Tab-separated table of C-alpha atoms in Angstrom:
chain	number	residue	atom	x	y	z
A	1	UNK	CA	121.692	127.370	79.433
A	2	UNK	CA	122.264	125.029	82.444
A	3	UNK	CA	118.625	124.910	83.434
A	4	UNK	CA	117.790	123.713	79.401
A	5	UNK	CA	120.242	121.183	79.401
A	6	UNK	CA	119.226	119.358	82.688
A	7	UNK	CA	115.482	119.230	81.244
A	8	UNK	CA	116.698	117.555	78.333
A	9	UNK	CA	118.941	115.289	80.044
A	10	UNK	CA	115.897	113.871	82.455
A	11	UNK	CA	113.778	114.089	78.826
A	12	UNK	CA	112.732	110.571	77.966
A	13	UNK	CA	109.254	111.132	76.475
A	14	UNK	CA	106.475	108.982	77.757
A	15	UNK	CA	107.882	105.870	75.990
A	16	UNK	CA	111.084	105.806	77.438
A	17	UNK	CA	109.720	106.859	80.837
A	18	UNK	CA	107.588	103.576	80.629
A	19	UNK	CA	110.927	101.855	79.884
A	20	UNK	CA	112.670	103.246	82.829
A	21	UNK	CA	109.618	101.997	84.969
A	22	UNK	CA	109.628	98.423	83.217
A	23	UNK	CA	113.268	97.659	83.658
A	24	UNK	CA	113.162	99.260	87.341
A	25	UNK	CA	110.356	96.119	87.901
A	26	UNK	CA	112.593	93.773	86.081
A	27	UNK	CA	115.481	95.006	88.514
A	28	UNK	CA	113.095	94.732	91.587
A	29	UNK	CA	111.762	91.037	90.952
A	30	UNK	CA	115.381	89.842	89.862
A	31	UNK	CA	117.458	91.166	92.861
A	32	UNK	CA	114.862	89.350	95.174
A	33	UNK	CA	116.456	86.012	94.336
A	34	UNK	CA	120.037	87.406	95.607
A	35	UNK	CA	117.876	89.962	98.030
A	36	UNK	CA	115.693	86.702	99.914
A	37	UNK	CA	119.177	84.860	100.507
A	38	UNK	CA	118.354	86.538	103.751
A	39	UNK	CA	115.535	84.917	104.952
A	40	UNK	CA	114.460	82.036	102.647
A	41	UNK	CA	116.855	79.671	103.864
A	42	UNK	CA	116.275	80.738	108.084
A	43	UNK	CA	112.635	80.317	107.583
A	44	UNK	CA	112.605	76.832	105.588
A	45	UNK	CA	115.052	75.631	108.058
A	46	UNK	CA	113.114	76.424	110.857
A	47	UNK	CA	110.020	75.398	109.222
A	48	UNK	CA	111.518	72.184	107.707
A	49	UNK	CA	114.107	71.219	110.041
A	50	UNK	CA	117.007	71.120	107.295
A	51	UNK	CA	119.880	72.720	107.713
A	52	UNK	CA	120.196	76.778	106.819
A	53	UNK	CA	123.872	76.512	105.965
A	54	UNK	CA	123.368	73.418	103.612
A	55	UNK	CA	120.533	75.412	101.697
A	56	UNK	CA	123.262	78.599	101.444
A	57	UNK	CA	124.973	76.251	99.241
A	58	UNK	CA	121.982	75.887	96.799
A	59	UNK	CA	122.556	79.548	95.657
A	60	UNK	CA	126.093	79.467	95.392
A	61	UNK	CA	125.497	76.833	92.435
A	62	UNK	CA	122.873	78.459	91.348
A	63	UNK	CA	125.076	81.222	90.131
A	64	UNK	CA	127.158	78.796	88.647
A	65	UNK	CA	124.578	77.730	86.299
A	66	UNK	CA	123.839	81.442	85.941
A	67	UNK	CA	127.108	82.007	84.322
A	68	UNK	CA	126.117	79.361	81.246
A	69	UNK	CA	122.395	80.447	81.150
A	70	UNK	CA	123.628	84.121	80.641
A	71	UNK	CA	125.721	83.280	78.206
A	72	UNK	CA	123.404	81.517	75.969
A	73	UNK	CA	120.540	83.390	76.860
A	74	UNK	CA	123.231	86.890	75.684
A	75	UNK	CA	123.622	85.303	72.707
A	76	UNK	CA	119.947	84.653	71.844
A	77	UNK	CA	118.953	88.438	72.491
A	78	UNK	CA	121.926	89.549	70.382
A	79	UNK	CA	120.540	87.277	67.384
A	80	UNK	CA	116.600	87.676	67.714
A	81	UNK	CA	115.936	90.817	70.402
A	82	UNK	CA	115.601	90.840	73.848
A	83	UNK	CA	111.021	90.982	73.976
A	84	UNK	CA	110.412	87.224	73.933
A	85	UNK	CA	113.923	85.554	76.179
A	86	UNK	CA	112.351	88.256	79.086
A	87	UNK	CA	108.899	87.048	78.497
A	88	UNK	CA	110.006	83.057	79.026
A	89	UNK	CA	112.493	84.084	81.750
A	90	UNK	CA	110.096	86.130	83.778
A	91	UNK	CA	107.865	83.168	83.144
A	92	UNK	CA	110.338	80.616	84.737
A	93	UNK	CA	110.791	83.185	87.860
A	94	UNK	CA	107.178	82.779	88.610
A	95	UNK	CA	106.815	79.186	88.370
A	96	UNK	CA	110.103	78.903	90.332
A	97	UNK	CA	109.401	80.844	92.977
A	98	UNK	CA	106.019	78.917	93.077
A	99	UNK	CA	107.977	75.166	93.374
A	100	UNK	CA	110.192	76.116	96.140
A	101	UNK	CA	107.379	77.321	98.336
A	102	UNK	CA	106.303	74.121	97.311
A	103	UNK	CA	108.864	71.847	98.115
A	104	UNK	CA	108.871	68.963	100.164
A	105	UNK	CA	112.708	67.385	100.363
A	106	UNK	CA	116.085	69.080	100.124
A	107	UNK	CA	116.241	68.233	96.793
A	108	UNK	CA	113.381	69.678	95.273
A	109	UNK	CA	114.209	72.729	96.914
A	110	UNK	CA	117.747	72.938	95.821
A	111	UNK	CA	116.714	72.198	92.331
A	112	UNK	CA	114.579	75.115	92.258
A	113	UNK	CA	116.355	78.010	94.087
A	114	UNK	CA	119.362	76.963	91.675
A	115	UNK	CA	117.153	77.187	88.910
A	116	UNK	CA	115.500	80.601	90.415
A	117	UNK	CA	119.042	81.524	90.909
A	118	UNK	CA	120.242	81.475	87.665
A	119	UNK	CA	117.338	83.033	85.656
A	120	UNK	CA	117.435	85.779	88.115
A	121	UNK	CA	120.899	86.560	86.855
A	122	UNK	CA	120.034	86.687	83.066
A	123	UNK	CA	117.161	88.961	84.241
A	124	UNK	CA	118.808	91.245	86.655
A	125	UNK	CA	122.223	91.704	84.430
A	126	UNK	CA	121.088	90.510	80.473
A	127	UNK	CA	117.208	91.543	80.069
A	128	UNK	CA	117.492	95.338	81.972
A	129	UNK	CA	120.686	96.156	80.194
A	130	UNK	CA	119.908	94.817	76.735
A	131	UNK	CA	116.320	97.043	77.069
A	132	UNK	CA	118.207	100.480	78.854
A	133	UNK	CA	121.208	100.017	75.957
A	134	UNK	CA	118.301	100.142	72.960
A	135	UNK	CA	116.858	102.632	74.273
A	136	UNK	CA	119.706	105.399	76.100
A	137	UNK	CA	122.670	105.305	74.024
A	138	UNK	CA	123.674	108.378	74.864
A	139	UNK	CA	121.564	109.162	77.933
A	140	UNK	CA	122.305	106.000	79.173
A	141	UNK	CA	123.997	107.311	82.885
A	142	UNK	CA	120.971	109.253	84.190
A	143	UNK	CA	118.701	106.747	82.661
A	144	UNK	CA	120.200	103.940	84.655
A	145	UNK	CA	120.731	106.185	87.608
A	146	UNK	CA	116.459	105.643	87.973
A	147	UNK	CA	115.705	102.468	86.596
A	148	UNK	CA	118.290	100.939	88.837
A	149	UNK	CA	116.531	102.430	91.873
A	150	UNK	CA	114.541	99.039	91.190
A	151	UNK	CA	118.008	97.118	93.117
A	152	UNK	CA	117.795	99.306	96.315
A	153	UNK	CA	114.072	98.999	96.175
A	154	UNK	CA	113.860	95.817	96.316
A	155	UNK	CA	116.846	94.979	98.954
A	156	UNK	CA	114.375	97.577	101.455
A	157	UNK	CA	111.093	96.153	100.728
A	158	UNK	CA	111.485	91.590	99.449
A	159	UNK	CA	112.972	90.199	102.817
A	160	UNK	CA	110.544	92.457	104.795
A	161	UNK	CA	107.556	91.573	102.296
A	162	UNK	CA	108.152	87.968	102.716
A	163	UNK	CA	108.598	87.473	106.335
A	164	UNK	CA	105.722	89.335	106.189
A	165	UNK	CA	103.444	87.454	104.217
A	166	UNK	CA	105.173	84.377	105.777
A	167	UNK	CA	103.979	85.274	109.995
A	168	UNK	CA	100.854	86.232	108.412
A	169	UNK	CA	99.949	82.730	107.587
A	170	UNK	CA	100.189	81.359	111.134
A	171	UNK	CA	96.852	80.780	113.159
A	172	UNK	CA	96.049	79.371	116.815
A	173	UNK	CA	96.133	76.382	115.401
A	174	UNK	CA	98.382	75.837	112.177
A	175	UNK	CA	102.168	76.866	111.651
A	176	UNK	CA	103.301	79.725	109.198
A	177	UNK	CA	102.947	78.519	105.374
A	178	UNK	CA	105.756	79.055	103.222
A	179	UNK	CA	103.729	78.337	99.929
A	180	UNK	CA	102.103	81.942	100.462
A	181	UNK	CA	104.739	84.112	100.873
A	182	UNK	CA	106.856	82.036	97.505
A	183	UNK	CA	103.483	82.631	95.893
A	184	UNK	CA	102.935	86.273	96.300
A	185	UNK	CA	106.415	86.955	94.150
A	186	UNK	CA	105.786	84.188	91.497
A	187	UNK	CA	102.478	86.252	90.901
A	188	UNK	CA	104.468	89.385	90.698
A	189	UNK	CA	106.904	87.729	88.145
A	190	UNK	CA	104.035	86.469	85.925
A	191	UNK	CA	101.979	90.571	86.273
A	192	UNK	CA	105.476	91.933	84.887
A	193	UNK	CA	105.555	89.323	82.295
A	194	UNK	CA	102.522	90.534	81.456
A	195	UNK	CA	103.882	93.862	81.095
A	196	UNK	CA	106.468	92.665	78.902
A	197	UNK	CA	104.129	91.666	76.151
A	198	UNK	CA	103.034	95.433	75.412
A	199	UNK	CA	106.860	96.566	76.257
A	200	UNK	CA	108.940	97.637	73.003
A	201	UNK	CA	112.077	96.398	72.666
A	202	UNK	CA	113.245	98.951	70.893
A	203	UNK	CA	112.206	102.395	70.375
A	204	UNK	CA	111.634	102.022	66.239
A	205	UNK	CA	109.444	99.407	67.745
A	206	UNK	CA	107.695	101.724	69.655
A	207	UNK	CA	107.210	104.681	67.170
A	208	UNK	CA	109.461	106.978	69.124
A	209	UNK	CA	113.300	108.196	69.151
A	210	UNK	CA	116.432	106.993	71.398
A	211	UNK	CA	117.153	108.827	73.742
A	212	UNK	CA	113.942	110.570	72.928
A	213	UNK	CA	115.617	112.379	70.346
A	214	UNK	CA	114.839	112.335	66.549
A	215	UNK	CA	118.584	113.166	65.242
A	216	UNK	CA	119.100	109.144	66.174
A	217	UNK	CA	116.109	107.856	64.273
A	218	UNK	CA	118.290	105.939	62.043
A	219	UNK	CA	120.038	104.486	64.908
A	220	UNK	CA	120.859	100.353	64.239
A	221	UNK	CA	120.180	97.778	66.269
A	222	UNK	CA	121.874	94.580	66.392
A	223	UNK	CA	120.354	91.587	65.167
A	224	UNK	CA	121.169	88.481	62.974
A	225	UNK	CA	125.299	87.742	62.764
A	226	UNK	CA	126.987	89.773	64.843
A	227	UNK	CA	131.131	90.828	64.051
A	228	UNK	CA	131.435	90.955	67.632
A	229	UNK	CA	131.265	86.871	68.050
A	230	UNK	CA	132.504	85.122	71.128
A	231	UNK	CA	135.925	84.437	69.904
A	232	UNK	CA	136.780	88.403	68.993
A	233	UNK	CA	135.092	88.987	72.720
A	234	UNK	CA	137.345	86.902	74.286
A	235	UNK	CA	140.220	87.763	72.448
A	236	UNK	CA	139.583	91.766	73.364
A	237	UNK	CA	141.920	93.117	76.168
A	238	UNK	CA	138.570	95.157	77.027
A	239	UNK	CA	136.628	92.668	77.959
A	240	UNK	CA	138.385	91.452	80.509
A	241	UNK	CA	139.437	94.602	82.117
A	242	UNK	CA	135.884	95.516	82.784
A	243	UNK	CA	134.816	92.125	83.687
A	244	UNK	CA	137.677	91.988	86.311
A	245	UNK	CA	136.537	95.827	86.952
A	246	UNK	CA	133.414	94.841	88.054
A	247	UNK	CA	133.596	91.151	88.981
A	248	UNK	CA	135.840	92.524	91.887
A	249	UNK	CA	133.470	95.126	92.210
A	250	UNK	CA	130.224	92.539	93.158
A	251	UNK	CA	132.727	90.062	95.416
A	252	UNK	CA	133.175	93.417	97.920
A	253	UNK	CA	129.203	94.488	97.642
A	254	UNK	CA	127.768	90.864	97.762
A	255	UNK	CA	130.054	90.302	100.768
A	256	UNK	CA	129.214	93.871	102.209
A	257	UNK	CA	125.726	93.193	101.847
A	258	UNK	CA	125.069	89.537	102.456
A	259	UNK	CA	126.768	90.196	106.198
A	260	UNK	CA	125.973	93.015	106.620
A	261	UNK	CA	123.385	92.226	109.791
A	262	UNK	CA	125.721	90.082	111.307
A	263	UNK	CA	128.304	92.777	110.803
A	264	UNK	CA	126.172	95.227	112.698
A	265	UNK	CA	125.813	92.554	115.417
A	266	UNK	CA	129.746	92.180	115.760
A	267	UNK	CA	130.457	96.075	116.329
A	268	UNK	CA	127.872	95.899	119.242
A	269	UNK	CA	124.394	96.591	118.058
A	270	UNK	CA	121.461	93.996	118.575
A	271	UNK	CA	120.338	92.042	115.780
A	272	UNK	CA	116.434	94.352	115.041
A	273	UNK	CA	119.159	97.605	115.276
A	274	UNK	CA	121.050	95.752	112.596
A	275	UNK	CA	118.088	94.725	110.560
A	276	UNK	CA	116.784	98.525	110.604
A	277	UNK	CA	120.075	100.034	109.331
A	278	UNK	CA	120.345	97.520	106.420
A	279	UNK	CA	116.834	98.815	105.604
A	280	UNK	CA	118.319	102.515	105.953
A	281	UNK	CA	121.090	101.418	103.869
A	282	UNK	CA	118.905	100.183	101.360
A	283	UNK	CA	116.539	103.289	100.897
A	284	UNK	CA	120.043	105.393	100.814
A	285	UNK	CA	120.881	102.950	97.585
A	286	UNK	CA	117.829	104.578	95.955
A	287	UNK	CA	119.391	107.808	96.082
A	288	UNK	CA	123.132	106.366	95.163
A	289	UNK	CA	121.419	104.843	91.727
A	290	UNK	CA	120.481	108.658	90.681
A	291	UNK	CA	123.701	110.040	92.115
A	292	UNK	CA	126.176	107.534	90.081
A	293	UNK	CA	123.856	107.876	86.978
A	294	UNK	CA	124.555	111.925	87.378
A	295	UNK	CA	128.226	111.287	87.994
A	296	UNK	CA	128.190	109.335	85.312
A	297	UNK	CA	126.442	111.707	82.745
A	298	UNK	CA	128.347	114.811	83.977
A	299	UNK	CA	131.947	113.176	84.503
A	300	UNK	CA	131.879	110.269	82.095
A	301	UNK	CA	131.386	106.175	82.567
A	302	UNK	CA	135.213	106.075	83.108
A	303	UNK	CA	135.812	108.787	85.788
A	304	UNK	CA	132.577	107.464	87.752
A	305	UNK	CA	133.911	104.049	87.186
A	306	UNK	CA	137.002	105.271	88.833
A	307	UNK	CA	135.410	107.231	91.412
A	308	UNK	CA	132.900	104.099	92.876
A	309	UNK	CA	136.191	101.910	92.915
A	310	UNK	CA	137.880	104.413	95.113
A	311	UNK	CA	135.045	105.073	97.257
A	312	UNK	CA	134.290	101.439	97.558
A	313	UNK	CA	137.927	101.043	98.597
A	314	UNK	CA	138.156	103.706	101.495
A	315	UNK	CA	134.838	102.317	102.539
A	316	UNK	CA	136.067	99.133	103.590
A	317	UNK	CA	139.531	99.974	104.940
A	318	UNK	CA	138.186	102.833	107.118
A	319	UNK	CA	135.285	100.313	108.105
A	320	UNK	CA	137.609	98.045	108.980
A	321	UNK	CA	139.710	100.266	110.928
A	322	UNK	CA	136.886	100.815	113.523
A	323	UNK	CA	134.928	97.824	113.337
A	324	UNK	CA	134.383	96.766	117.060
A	325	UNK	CA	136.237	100.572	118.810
A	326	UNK	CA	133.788	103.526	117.613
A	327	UNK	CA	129.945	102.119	117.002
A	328	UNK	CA	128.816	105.789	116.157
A	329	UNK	CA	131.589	106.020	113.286
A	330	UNK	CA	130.995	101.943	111.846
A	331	UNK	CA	127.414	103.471	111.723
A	332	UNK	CA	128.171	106.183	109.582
A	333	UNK	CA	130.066	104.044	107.188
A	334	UNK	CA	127.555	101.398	106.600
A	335	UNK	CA	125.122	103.816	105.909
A	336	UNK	CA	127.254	105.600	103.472
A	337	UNK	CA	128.286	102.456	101.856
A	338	UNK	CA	124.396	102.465	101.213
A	339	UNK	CA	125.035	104.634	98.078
A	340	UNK	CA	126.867	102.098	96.635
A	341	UNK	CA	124.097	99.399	95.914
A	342	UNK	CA	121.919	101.176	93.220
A	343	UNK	CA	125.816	102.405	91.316
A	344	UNK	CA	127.303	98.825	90.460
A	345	UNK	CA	124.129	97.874	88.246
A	346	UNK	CA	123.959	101.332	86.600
A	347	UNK	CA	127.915	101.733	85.760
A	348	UNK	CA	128.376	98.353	84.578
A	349	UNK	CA	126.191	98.384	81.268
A	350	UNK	CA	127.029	102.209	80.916
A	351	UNK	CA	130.565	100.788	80.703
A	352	UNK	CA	129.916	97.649	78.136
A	353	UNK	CA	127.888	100.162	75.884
A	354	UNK	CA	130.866	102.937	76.153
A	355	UNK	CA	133.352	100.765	75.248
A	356	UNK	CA	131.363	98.690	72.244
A	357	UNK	CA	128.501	101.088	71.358
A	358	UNK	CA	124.898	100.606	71.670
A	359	UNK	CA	124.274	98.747	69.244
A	360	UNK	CA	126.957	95.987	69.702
A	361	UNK	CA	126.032	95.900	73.546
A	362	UNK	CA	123.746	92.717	73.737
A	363	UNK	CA	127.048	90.494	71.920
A	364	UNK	CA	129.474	92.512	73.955
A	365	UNK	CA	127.056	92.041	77.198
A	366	UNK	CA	126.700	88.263	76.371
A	367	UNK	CA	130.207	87.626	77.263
A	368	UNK	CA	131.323	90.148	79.502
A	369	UNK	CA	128.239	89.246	81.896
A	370	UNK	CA	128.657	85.333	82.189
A	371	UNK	CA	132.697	86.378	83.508
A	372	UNK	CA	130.970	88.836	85.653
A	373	UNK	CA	128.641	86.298	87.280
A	374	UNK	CA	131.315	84.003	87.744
A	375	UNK	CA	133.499	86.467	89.723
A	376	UNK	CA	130.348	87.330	91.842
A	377	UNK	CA	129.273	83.726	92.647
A	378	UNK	CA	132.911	83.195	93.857
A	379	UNK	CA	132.166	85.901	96.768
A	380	UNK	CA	130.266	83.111	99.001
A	381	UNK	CA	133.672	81.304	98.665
A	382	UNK	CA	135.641	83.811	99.732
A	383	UNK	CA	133.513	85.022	102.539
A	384	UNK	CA	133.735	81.755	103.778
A	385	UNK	CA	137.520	81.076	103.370
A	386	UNK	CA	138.230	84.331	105.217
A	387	UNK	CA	135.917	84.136	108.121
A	388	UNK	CA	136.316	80.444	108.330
A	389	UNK	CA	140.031	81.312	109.020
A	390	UNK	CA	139.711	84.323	110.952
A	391	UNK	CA	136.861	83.204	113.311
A	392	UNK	CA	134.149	85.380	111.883
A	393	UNK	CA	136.811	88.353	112.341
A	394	UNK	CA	134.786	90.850	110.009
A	395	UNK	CA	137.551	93.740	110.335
A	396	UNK	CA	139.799	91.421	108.288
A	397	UNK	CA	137.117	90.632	105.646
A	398	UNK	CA	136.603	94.300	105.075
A	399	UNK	CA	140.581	94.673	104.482
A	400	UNK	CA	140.600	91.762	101.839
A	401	UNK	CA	137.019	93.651	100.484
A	402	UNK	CA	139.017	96.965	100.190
A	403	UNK	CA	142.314	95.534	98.618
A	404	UNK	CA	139.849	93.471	95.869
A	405	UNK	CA	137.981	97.285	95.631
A	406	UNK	CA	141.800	98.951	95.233
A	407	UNK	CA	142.660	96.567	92.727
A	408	UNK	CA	139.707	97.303	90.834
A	409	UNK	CA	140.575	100.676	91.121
A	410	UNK	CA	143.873	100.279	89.399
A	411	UNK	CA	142.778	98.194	86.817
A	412	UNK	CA	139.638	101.058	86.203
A	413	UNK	CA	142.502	103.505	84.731
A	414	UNK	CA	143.176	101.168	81.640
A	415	UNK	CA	139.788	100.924	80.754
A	416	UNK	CA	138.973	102.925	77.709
A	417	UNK	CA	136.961	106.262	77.210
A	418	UNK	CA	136.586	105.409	73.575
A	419	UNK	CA	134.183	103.413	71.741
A	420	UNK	CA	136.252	100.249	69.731
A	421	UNK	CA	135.076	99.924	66.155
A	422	UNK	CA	133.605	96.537	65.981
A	423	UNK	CA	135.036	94.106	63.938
A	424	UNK	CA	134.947	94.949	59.798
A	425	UNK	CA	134.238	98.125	61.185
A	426	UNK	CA	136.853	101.248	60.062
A	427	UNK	CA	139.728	100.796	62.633
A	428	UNK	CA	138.426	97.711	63.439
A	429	UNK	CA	139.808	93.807	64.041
């Protein structure tokens, strides 16, 4: 009995396996732009002269404008299908990544990593969940759990790619060209665009069945007017509870992850050791993606919800309790807060489409994702408030990280295990 029903949970068909391997490359090329904050900014500075920390500030306001362009861009998939916004943002990655290898001032660049910036947030949290939502309703944990191996993936393998590409541009007589290493991603943003004009957006599209089951062939999918505008959205204590859920969530991963090296370097190891573990860390995220889409099949979106906020939270205080005394235990810690970066992309649409339904998600995603953005964005700010005032004292920044991660927790119990009937809908507002 067991053995049956774990071959039909992992039972996509060929179509939705393609699906799962589409929206793991939309995951991939999308988390570069938060994954090359790493190294893009070093290498221009060192290359350009300007100023690395200036440039930092380019990406902060690029997800700024990321929390508009997902909102209008949510509300253009929820009216006319996701196929053809992924084509023209996957488009506008390429060139983007193209014009700030090109750049020749401050400005230019900053006007195109803010760009890059922003349509790598409608791509990374609006295109992959509007695609996974249409096509796992009900399969939706475990399906997540591998196409979000695409996040991890790409956090292991962009920044080393691109410094890569970058030293191998050098010769006796000519300095490293950052054109050529910008260029090599662009191209890989326009090949999956490419891919994106045979993907179906749905699976009635595609002649097969959700989940890869034929009792949903009559499932709906949202189009046209949706009862779920932005008014009822905003007006739904749901909403906010899982944007604040998981907007807390991303401030205490995006600060985890964007010091993470310089973390490493505080608690005594050199900065190649540090480098190398964040890469360990990374790969471990590819399992974590599978693991939290398992939890989340077997347990529920709620419970797994629940459980990720708790780890995250005893992660960071127990981190924080011997950052700088015991290197062999900080060690252990960062690499098992490694199977938290695949989770956080998988749980949060599993969540929107629990609490709304499938085929509500891409109005309900349109609104809770700009809120989300916005909450993530605001972790530069923080990072900098708290180490600015603490002298780069990263054992306090993992204390605030844990009590944002222990609020979420909290605020994870009054989210609801129940899908709400939409608006016009039986039970509904």
């Amino acid at each position: 009995m067991k053995e049956n029903k774990s071959k039909g949970m992992n039972n996509f068909g060929p179509k939705g396996w393609w699906i799962i391997i589409f929206v793991g490359l939309l995951y991939v090329i999308s988390s570069n732009t938060v994954d090359l904050v790493n190294v893009i900014p070093d290498l221009f500075g060192a290359v350009k002269g300007w100023d690395p920390n200036k440039l930092l500030v380019f990406n902060s306001v690029g997800g700024w404008v990321g929390v508009v362009l997902t909102l209008v861009v949510g509300r253009w998939i929820a009216a006319k299908g996701v196929r053809i916004p992924t084509i023209l943002m996957l488009l506008l990655c390429g060139v983007f990544f193209v014009l700030v290898g090109a750049s020749s001032s401050v400005a230019m660049y900053g006007l195109f990593i803010v760009l890059l910036t922003a349509v790598g947030n409608v791509l990374n949290l609006v295109s992959t969940n509007t695609y996974m939502s249409n096509w796992f309703p009900r399969k939706k944990g475990i399906a997540l759990g591998w196409a979000t191996m695409g996040a991890p993936i790409s956090s292991a393998v962009a920044p080393a790619l691109f410094v890569g590409a970058f030293r191998a541009t050098a010769g006796p007589d000519s300095p490293p060209n950052l054109l050529v290493p910008c260029l090599i991603f662009g191209i890989i943003s326009i090949v999956i665009m490419v891919l994106a004009f045979i993907t179906k957006a749905t699976p009635k599209d595609a002649g097969a069945y959700p989940d890869n089951d034929p009792a949903l062939a009559d499932m709906k999918f949202e189009e046209g007017k949706s009862p779920w505008t932005v008014g009822k959205l905003l007006a739904c204590k749901q909403t906010w509870i899982v944007s604040l859920v998981f907007g807390l969530l991303f401030i205490a991963l995006v600060c985890t992850m964007t010091y993470f090296i310089p973390r490493m370097v505080a608690a005594g190891f050199t900065q190649d050791e540090g480098t190398m573990w964040l890469t360990v860390a990374s790969l471990l995220g590819i399992v974590g993606s599978y693991l939290w889409g398992l939890i989340d099949q077997k347990l529920g979106t709620k419970k797994a919800v629940m459980i990720f906020a708790g780890y995250m939270a005893v992660m960071q205080f127990l981190l924080a309790a011997v950052m700088g005394v015991n290197q062999t235990i900080t060690l252990i810690l960062v690499i098992l807060l490694g199977i938290l970066i695949g989770g956080i992309c998988n749980l949060l649409p599993s969540m929107v489409i629990s609490i709304f339904g499938g085929p509500h998600f891409a109005s309900a995603n349109s609104v809770v994702t700009p809120i989300v953005v916005a909450l993530r964005t605001a972790a530069f700010i923080i990072m900098g408030i708290i180490l600015g005032a603490t002298n780069n004292n990263f054992g306090t920044l993992s204390i605030f990280l844990g009590v944002f991660a222990t609020a979420a927790f909290v605020l994870s119990f009054l989210l609801t295990d129940k899908e709400i009937p939409a608006p016009g809908e039986k039970g509904g507002r």
